[in-house]
CSV table of C-alpha atoms in Angstrom, one decimal:
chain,number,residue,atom,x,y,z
T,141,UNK,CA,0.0,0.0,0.0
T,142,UNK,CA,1.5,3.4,-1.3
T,143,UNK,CA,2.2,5.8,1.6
T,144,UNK,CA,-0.7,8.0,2.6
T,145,UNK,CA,-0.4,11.8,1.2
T,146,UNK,CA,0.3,14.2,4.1
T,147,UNK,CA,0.2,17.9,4.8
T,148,UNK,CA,1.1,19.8,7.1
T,149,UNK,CA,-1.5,22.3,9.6
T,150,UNK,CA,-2.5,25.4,7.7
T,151,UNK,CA,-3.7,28.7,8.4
T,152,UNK,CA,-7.5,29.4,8.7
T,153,UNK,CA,-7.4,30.9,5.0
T,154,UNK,CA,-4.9,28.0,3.7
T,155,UNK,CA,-6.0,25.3,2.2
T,156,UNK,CA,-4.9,21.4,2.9
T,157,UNK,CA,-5.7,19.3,0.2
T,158,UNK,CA,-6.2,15.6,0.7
T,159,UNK,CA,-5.6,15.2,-2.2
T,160,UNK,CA,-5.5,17.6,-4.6
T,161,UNK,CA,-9.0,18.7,-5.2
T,162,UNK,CA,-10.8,18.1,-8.4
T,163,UNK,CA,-12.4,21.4,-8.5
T,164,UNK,CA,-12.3,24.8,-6.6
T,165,UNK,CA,-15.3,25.2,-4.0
T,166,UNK,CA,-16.5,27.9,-6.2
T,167,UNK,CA,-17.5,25.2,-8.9
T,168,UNK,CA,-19.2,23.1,-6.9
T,169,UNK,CA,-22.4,22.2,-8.7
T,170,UNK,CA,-25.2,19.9,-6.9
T,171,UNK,CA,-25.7,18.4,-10.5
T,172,UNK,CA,-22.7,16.2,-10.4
T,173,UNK,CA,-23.4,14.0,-7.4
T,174,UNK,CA,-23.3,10.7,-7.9
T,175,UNK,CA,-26.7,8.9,-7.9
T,176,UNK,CA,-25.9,7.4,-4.1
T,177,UNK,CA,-25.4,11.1,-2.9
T,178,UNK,CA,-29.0,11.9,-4.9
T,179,UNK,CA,-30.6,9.0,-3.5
T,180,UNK,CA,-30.1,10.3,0.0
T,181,UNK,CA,-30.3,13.7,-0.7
T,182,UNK,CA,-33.9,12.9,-2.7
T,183,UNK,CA,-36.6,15.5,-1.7
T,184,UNK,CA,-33.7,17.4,1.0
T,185,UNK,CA,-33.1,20.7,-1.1
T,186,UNK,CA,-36.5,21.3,-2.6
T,187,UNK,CA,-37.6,23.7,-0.2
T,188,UNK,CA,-40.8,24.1,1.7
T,189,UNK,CA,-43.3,26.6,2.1
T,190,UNK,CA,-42.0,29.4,4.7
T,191,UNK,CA,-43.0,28.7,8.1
T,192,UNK,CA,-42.4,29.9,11.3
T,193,UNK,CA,-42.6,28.1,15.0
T,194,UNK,CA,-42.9,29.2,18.4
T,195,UNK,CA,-41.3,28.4,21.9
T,196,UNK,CA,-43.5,26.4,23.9
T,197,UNK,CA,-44.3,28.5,26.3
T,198,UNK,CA,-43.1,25.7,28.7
T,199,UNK,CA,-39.9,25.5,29.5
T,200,UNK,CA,-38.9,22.1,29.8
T,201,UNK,CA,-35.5,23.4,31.1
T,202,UNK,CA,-37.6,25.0,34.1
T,203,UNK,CA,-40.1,21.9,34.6
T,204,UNK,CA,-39.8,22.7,38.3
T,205,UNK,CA,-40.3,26.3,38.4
T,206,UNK,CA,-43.9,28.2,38.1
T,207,UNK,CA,-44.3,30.9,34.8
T,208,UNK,CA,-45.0,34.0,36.0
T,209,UNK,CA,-48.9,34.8,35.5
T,210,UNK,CA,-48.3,37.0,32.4
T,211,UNK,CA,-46.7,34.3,30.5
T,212,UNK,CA,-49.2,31.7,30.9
T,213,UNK,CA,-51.3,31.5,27.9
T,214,UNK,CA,-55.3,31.5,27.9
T,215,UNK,CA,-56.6,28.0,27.7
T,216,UNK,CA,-58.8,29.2,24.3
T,217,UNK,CA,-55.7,30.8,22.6
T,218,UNK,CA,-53.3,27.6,23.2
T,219,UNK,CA,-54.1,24.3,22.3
T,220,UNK,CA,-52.4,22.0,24.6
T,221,UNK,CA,-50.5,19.9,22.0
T,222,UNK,CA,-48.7,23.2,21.6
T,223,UNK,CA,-47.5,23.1,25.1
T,224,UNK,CA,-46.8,19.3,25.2
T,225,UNK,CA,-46.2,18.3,21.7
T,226,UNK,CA,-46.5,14.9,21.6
T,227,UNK,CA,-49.7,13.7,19.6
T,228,UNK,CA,-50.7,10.0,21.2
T,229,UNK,CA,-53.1,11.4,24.2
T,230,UNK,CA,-51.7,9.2,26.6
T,231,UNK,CA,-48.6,10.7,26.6
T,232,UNK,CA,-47.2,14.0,27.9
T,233,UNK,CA,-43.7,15.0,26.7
T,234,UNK,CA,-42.2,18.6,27.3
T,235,UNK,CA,-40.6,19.9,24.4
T,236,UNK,CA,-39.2,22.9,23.1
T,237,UNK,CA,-38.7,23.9,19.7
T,238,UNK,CA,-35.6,25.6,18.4
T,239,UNK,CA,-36.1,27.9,14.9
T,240,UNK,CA,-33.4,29.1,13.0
T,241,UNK,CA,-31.9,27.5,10.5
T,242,UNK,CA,-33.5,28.3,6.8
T,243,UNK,CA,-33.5,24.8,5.4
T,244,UNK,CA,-33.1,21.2,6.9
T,245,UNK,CA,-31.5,20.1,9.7
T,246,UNK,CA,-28.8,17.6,8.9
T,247,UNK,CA,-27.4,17.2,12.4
T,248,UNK,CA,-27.3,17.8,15.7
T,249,UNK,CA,-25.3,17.4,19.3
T,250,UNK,CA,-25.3,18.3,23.0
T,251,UNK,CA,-22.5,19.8,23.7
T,252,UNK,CA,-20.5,21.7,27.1
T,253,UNK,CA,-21.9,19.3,30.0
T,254,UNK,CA,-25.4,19.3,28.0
T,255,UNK,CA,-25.8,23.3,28.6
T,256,UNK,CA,-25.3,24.0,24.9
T,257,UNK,CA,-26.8,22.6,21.5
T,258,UNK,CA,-24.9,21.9,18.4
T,259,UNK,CA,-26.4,21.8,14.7
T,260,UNK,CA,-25.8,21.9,10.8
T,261,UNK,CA,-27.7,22.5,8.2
T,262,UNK,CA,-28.6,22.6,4.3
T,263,UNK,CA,-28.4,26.0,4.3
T,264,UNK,CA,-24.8,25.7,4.8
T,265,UNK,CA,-24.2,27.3,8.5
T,266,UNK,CA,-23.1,25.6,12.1
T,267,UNK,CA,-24.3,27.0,15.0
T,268,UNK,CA,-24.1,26.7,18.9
T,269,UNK,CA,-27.9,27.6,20.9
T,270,UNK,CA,-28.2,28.1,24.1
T,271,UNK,CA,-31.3,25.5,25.1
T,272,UNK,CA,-32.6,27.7,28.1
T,273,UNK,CA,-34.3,30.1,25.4
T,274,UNK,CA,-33.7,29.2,22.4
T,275,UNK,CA,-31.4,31.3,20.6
T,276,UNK,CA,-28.6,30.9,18.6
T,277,UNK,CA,-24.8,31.7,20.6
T,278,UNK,CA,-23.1,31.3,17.6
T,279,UNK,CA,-22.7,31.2,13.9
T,280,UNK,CA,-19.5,30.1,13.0
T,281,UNK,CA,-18.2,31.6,10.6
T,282,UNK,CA,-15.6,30.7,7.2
T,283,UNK,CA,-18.9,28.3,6.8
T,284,UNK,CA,-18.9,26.0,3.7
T,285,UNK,CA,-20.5,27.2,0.5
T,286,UNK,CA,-22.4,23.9,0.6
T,287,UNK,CA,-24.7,22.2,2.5
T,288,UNK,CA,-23.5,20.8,5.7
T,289,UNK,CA,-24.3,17.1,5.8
T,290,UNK,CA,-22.4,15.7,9.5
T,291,UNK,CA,-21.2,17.9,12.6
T,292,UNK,CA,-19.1,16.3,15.3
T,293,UNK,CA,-17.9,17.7,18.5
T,294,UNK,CA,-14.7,16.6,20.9
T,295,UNK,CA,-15.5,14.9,24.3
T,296,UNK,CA,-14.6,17.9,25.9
T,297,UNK,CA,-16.6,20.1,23.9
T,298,UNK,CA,-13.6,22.1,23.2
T,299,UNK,CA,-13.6,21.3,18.8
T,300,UNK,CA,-16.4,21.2,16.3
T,301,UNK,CA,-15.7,20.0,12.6
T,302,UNK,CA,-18.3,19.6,9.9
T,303,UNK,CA,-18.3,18.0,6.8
T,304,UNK,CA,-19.9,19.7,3.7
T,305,UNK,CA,-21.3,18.6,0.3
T,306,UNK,CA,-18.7,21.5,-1.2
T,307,UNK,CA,-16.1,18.6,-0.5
T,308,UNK,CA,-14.3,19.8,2.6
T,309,UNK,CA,-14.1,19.6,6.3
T,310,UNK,CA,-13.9,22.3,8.9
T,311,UNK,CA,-12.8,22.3,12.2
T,312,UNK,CA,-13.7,25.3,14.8
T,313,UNK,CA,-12.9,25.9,18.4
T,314,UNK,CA,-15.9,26.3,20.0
T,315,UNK,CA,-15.2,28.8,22.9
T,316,UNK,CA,-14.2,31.3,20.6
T,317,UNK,CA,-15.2,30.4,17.2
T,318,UNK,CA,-12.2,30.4,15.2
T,319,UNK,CA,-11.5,28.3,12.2
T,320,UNK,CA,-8.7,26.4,12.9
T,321,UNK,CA,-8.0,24.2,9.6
T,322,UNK,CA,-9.9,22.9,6.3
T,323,UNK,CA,-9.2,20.3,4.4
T,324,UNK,CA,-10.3,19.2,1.2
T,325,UNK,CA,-11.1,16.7,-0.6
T,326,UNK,CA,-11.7,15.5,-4.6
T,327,UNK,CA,-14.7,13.6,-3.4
T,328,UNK,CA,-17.6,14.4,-1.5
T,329,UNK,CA,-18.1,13.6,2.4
T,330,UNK,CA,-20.8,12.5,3.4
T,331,UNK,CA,-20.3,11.7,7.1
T,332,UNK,CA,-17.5,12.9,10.1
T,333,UNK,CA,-16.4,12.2,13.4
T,334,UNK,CA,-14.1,12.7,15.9
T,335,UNK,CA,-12.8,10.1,17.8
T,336,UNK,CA,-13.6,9.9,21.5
T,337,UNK,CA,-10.3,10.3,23.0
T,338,UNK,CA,-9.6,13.7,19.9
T,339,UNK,CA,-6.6,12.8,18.1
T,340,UNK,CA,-8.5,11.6,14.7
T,341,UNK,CA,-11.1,12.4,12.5
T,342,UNK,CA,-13.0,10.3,10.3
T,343,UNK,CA,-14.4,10.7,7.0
T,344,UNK,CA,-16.6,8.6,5.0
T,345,UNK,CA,-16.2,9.2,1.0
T,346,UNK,CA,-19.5,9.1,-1.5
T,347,UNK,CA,-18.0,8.1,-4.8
T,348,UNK,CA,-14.6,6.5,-3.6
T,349,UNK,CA,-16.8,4.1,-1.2
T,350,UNK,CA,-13.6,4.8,1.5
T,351,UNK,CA,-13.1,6.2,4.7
T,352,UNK,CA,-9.8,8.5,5.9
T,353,UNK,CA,-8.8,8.9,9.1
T,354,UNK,CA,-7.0,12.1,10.0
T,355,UNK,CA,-4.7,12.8,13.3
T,356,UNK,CA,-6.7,15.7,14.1
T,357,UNK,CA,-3.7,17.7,15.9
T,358,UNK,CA,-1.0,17.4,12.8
T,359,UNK,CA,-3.9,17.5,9.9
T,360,UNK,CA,-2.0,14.5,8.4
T,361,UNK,CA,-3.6,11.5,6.8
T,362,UNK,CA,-3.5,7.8,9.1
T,363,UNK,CA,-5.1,5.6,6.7
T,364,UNK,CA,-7.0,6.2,3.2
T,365,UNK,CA,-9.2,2.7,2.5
T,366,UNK,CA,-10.6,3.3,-1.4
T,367,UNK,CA,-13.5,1.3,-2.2
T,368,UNK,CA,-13.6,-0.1,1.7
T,369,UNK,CA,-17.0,-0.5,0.4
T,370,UNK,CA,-19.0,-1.2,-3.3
T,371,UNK,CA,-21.3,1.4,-3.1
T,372,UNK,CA,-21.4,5.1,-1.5
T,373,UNK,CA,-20.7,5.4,2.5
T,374,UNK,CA,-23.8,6.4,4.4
T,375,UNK,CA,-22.2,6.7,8.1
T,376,UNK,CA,-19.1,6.2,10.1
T,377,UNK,CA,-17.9,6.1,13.8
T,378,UNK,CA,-15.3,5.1,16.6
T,379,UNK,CA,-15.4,3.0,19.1
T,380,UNK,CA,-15.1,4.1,22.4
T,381,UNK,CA,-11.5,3.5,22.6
T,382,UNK,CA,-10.8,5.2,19.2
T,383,UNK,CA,-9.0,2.4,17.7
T,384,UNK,CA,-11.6,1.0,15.5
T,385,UNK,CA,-14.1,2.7,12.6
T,386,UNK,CA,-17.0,1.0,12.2
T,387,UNK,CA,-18.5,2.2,8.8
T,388,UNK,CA,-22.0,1.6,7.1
T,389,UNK,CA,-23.3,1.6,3.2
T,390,UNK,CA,-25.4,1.4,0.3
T,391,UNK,CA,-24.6,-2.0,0.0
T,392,UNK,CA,-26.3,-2.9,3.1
T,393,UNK,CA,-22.8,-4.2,4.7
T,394,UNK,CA,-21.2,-3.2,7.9
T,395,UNK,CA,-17.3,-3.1,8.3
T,396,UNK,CA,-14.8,-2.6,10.7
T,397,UNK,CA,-11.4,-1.2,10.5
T,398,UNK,CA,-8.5,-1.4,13.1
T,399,UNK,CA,-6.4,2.3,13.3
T,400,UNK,CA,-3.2,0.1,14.5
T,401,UNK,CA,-3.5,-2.7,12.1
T,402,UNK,CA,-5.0,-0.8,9.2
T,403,UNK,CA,-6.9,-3.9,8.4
T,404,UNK,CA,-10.5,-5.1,8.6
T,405,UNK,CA,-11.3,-6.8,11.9
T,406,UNK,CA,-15.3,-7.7,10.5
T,407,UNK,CA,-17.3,-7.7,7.6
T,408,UNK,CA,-21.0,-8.5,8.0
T,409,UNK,CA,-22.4,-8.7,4.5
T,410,UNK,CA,-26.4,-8.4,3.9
T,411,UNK,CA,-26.5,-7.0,7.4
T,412,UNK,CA,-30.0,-5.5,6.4
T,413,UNK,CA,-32.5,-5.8,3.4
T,414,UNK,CA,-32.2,-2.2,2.1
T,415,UNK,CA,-29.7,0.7,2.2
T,416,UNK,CA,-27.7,1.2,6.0
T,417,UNK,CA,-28.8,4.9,6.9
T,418,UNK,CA,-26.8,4.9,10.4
T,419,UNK,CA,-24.5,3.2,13.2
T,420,UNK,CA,-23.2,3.8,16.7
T,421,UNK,CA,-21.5,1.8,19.4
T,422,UNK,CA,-22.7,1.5,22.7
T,423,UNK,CA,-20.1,2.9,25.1
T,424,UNK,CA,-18.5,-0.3,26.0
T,425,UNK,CA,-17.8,-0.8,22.3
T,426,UNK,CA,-19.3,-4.6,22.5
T,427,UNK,CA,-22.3,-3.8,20.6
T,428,UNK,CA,-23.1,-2.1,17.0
T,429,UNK,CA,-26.6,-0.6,16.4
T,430,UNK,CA,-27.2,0.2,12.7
T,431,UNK,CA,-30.5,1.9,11.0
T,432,UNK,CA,-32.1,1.2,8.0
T,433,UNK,CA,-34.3,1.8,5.1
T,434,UNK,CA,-35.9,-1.7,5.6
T,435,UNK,CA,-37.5,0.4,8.5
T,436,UNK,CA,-35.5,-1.8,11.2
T,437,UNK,CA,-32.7,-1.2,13.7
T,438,UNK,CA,-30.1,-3.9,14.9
T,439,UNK,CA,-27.9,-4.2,17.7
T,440,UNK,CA,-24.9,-6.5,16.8
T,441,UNK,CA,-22.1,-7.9,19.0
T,442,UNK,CA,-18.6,-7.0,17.3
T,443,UNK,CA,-16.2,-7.4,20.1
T,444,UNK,CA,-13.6,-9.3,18.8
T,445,UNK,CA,-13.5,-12.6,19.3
T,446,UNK,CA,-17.2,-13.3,20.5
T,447,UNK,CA,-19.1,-12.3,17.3
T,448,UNK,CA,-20.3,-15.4,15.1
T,449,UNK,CA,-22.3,-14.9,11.9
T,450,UNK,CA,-25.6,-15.9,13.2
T,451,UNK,CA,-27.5,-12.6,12.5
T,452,UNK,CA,-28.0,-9.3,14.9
T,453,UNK,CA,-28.6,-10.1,18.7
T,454,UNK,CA,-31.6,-8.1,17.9
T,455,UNK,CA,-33.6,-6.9,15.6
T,456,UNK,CA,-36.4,-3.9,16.5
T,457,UNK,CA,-38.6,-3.7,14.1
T,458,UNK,CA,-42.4,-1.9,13.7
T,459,UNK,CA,-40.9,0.9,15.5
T,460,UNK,CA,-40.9,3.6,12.4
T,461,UNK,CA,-43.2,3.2,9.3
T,462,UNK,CA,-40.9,4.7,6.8
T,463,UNK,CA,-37.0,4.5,6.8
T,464,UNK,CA,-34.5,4.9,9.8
T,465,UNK,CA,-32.2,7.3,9.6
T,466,UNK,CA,-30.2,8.1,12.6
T,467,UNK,CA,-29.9,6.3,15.8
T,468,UNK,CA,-27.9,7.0,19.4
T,469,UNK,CA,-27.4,5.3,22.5
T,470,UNK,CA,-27.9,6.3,26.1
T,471,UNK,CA,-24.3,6.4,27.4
T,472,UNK,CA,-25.5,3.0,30.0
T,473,UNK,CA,-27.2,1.7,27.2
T,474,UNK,CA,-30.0,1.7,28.8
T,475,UNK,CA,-31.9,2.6,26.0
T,476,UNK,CA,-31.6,3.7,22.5
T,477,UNK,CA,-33.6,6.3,20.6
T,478,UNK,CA,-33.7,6.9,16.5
T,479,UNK,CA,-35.4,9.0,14.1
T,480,UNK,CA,-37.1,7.9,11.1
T,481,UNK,CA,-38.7,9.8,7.4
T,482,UNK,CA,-42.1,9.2,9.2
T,483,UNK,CA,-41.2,12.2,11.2
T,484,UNK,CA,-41.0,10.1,14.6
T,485,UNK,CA,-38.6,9.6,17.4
T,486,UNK,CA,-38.7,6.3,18.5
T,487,UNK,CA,-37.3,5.4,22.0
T,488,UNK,CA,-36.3,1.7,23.0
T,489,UNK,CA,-36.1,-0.4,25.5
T,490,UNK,CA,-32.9,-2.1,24.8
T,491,UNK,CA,-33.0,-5.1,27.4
T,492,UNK,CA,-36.8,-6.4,26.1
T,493,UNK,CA,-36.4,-5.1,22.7
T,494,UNK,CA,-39.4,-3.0,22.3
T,495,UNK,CA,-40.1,0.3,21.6
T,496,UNK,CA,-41.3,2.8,24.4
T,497,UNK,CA,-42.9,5.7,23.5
T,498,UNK,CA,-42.7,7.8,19.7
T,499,UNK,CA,-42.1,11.3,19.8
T,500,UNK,CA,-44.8,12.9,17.5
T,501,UNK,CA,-44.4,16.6,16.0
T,502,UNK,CA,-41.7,17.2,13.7
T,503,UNK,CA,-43.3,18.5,10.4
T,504,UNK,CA,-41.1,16.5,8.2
T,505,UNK,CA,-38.4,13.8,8.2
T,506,UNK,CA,-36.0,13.4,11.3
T,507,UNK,CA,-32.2,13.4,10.5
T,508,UNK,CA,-30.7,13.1,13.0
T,509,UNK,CA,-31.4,12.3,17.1
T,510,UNK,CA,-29.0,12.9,20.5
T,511,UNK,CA,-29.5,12.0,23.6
T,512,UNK,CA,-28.1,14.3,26.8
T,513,UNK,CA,-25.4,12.5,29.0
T,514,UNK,CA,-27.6,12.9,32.1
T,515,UNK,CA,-30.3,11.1,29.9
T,516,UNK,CA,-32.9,13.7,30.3
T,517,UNK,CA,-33.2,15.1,27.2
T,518,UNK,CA,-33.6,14.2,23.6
T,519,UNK,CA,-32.6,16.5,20.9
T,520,UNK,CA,-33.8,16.1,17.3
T,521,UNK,CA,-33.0,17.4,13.8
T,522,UNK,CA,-35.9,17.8,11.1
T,523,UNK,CA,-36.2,19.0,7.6
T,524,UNK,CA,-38.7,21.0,8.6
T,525,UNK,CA,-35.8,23.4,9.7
T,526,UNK,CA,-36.5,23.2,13.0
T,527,UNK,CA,-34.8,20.9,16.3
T,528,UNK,CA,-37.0,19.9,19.0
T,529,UNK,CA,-35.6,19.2,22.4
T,530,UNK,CA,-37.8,16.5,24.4
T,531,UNK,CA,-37.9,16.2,28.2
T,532,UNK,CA,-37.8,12.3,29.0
T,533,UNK,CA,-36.7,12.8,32.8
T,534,UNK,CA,-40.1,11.1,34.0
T,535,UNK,CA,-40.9,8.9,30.9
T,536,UNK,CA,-41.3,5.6,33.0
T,537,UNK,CA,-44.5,7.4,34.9
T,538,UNK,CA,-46.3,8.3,31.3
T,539,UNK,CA,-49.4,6.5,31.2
T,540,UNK,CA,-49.0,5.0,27.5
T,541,UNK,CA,-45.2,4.1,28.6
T,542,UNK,CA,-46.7,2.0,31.8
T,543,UNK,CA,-49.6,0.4,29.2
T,544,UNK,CA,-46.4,-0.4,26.8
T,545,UNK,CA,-44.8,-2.4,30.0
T,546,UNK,CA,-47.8,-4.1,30.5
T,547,UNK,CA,-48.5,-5.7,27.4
T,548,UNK,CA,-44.8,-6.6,27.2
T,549,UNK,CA,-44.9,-8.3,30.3
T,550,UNK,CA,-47.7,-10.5,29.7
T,551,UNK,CA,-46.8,-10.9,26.8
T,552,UNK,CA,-43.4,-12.6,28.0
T,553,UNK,CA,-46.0,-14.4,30.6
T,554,UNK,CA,-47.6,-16.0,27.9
T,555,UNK,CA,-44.5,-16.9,26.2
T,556,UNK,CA,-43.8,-18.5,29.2
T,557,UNK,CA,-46.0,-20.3,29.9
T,558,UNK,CA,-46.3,-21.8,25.9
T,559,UNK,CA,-42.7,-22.9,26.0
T,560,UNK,CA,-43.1,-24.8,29.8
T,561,UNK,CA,-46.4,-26.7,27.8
T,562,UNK,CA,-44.9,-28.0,25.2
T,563,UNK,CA,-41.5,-29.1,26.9
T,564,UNK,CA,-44.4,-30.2,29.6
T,565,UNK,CA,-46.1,-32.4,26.7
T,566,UNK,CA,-42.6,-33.4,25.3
């Protein structure tokens, strides 16, 4: 394998190419992506009729605190699904909704011990929101001059880079906004991360079907895997001990690559029956979740060693009626929430399989989903330009959430009770 091309760190208005680029940012024209990139991007730039949204005039940040009397809205002018959001009538979810952006919402984080909110967007900008009311802290600027497709933030919230359709990636320091490198590319990215510890950066190629992973301190290329897949890359990520990249596709196939080795550790072919959309690791790295457009999620064990190719260790299906697109786990894996095209978060029991409760009120497709390190709060990206952040702190005392657990349970009764019959009359 030829040595990887290197560069060395640049200047804010510098340019490190990686490798040489195939045209200038200024030519970049939405009508040469390759069909994968269109298939994703399909109905995501045609955009919708103006709309505006309002703060609930909840704050679910302030759940324990009393309005003051002139806030509080007249029962006639308000409906309550306003207030609470969530359509089913069983269930009351807090939420707050977050306008700003002018087109969709590609992605989103929690960021700075959970008291800040990250996002990108289609209509090319990053920006940092304070969650308390709802505006925007930042815009950062040197922004692409395409749309932004992946954000990613360091563990200690101290470096944001995205990825953008105008072939590069950015990286900014998030306490005072500065651009502190670009690089670019001659393909287009379509995802980024940083890994958990903050030395690399991965990207996931569209027509080159690669990933490259980046020392994030020197700008210099680790590892460039061409055609690591057959068809464009929908998704990538670290483990938690940032020495392997698990990556997802077109081609329905999951892979695993080992920083140290530069080799492929796994290779799970046919791992679903339509395109991957998504994956993440839980955070003791033994388990892969990966989203689809078959509609499904599945949790996989890839720890070295104990994985055998007998399928997913589950599967959770009639969750979403349209595809999956993103998905995120609790950081004790306690449960696991994802966001579908059928404008729906979905939260999931992991340990029975089942899912929860579904977060109605998004206008339009969820991209992308977070969930707060105290486990409190869900965040969610739309293409209906908006995020909506979701207060789950007393979830296991909603009535539809107890009905949920009870039909479960008996449910597992019954199983129960089958399986003891017939070993009974066997």
């Amino acid at each position: 394998m030829a040595s990887p091309p290197r560069c060395s760190p640049t200047a804010p208005d510098r340019e490190c190419k990686l490798p040489p680029p195939s045209a200038p940012a200024s030519e970049y024209c939405p009508g040469k992506l390759s069909w994968g990139t269109m298939a994703r991007a399909l109905g995501r730039f045609k955009l919708s009729i103006p709309h505006t949204h309002l703060l609930a005039t909840l704050d679910p940040l302030a759940l324990d605190r009393e309005p003051p009397p002139h806030l509080l809205p007249e029962k006639h002018q308000v409906p309550e699904k306003l207030i609470w959001g969530d359509q089913e009538p069983l269930s009351k979810i807090p939420f707050k909704i977050l306008s700003g952006h002018e087109h969709t919402v590609s992605t989103c984080h929690f960021c700075v011990d959970d008291t800040k909110l990250l996002s990108g967007s289609y209509d090319c900008t990053v920006k940092l929101w304070d969650p308390v009311d709802g505006s925007v802290v930042r815009d950062f600027e040197h922004r692409p001059k395409a749309p932004v497709v992946e954000c990613s933030i360091t563990a200690d919230s101290s470096r944001v880079i995205a990825a953008s359709y105008d072939k590069t990636v950015r990286a900014w320091d998030l306490e005072t906004g500065k651009l502190l490198w670009k690089v670019r590319y001659d393909t287009f990215i379509v995802s980024c991360k940083f890994s958990p510890d903050g030395k690399y950066v991965v990207s996931g190629f569209d027509v080159d079907h690669g990933i490259c992973i980046m020392d994030a301190e020197n700008i210099t290329t680790v590892s460039v895997i061409k055609d690591h897949h057959t068809r464009s890359i929908t998704s990538c990520c670290f483990d938690p001990d940032s020495q392997r990249v698990a990556s997802v596709s077109l081609d329905r196939c999951i892979k695993i690559w080992d920083v140290t080795s530069q080799a492929t550790l796994l290779t799970i072919t046919k791992a679903h029956s339509n395109a991957i959309s998504n994956c993440c690791f839980t955070f003791s790295g033994h388990f892969l979740c990966t989203s689809s457009w078959d509609k499904n999620l599945k949790i996989w064990n890839v720890h070295t060693g104990e994985f055998r190719n007998r399928g997913a260790c589950v599967t959770l299906m009639q969750g979403h009626e349209g595809s999956v697109s993103s998905c995120h786990f609790a950081r004790d894996s306690s449960f696991l929430i994802s966001g579908g095209f059928d404008r729906t978060v979905a939260i999931w029991d992991v340990a029975e399989g089942y899912r929860k409760l579904s977060l109605k009120g998004h206008n339009d497709w969820v991209m992308d989903v977070a969930i707060s390190n105290n486990k409190k709060w869900i965040l969610s990206a739309s293409k209906d330009r908006t995020m909506r952040l979701w207060n789950i702190e007393e979830i296991d005392e909603i009535p539809l959430v107890i009905k949920y657990k009870k039909a479960v349970g008996l449910k597992l009764k019954q199983e129960k009770k089958e399986a003891y019959l017939k070993l009974k009359q066997g």
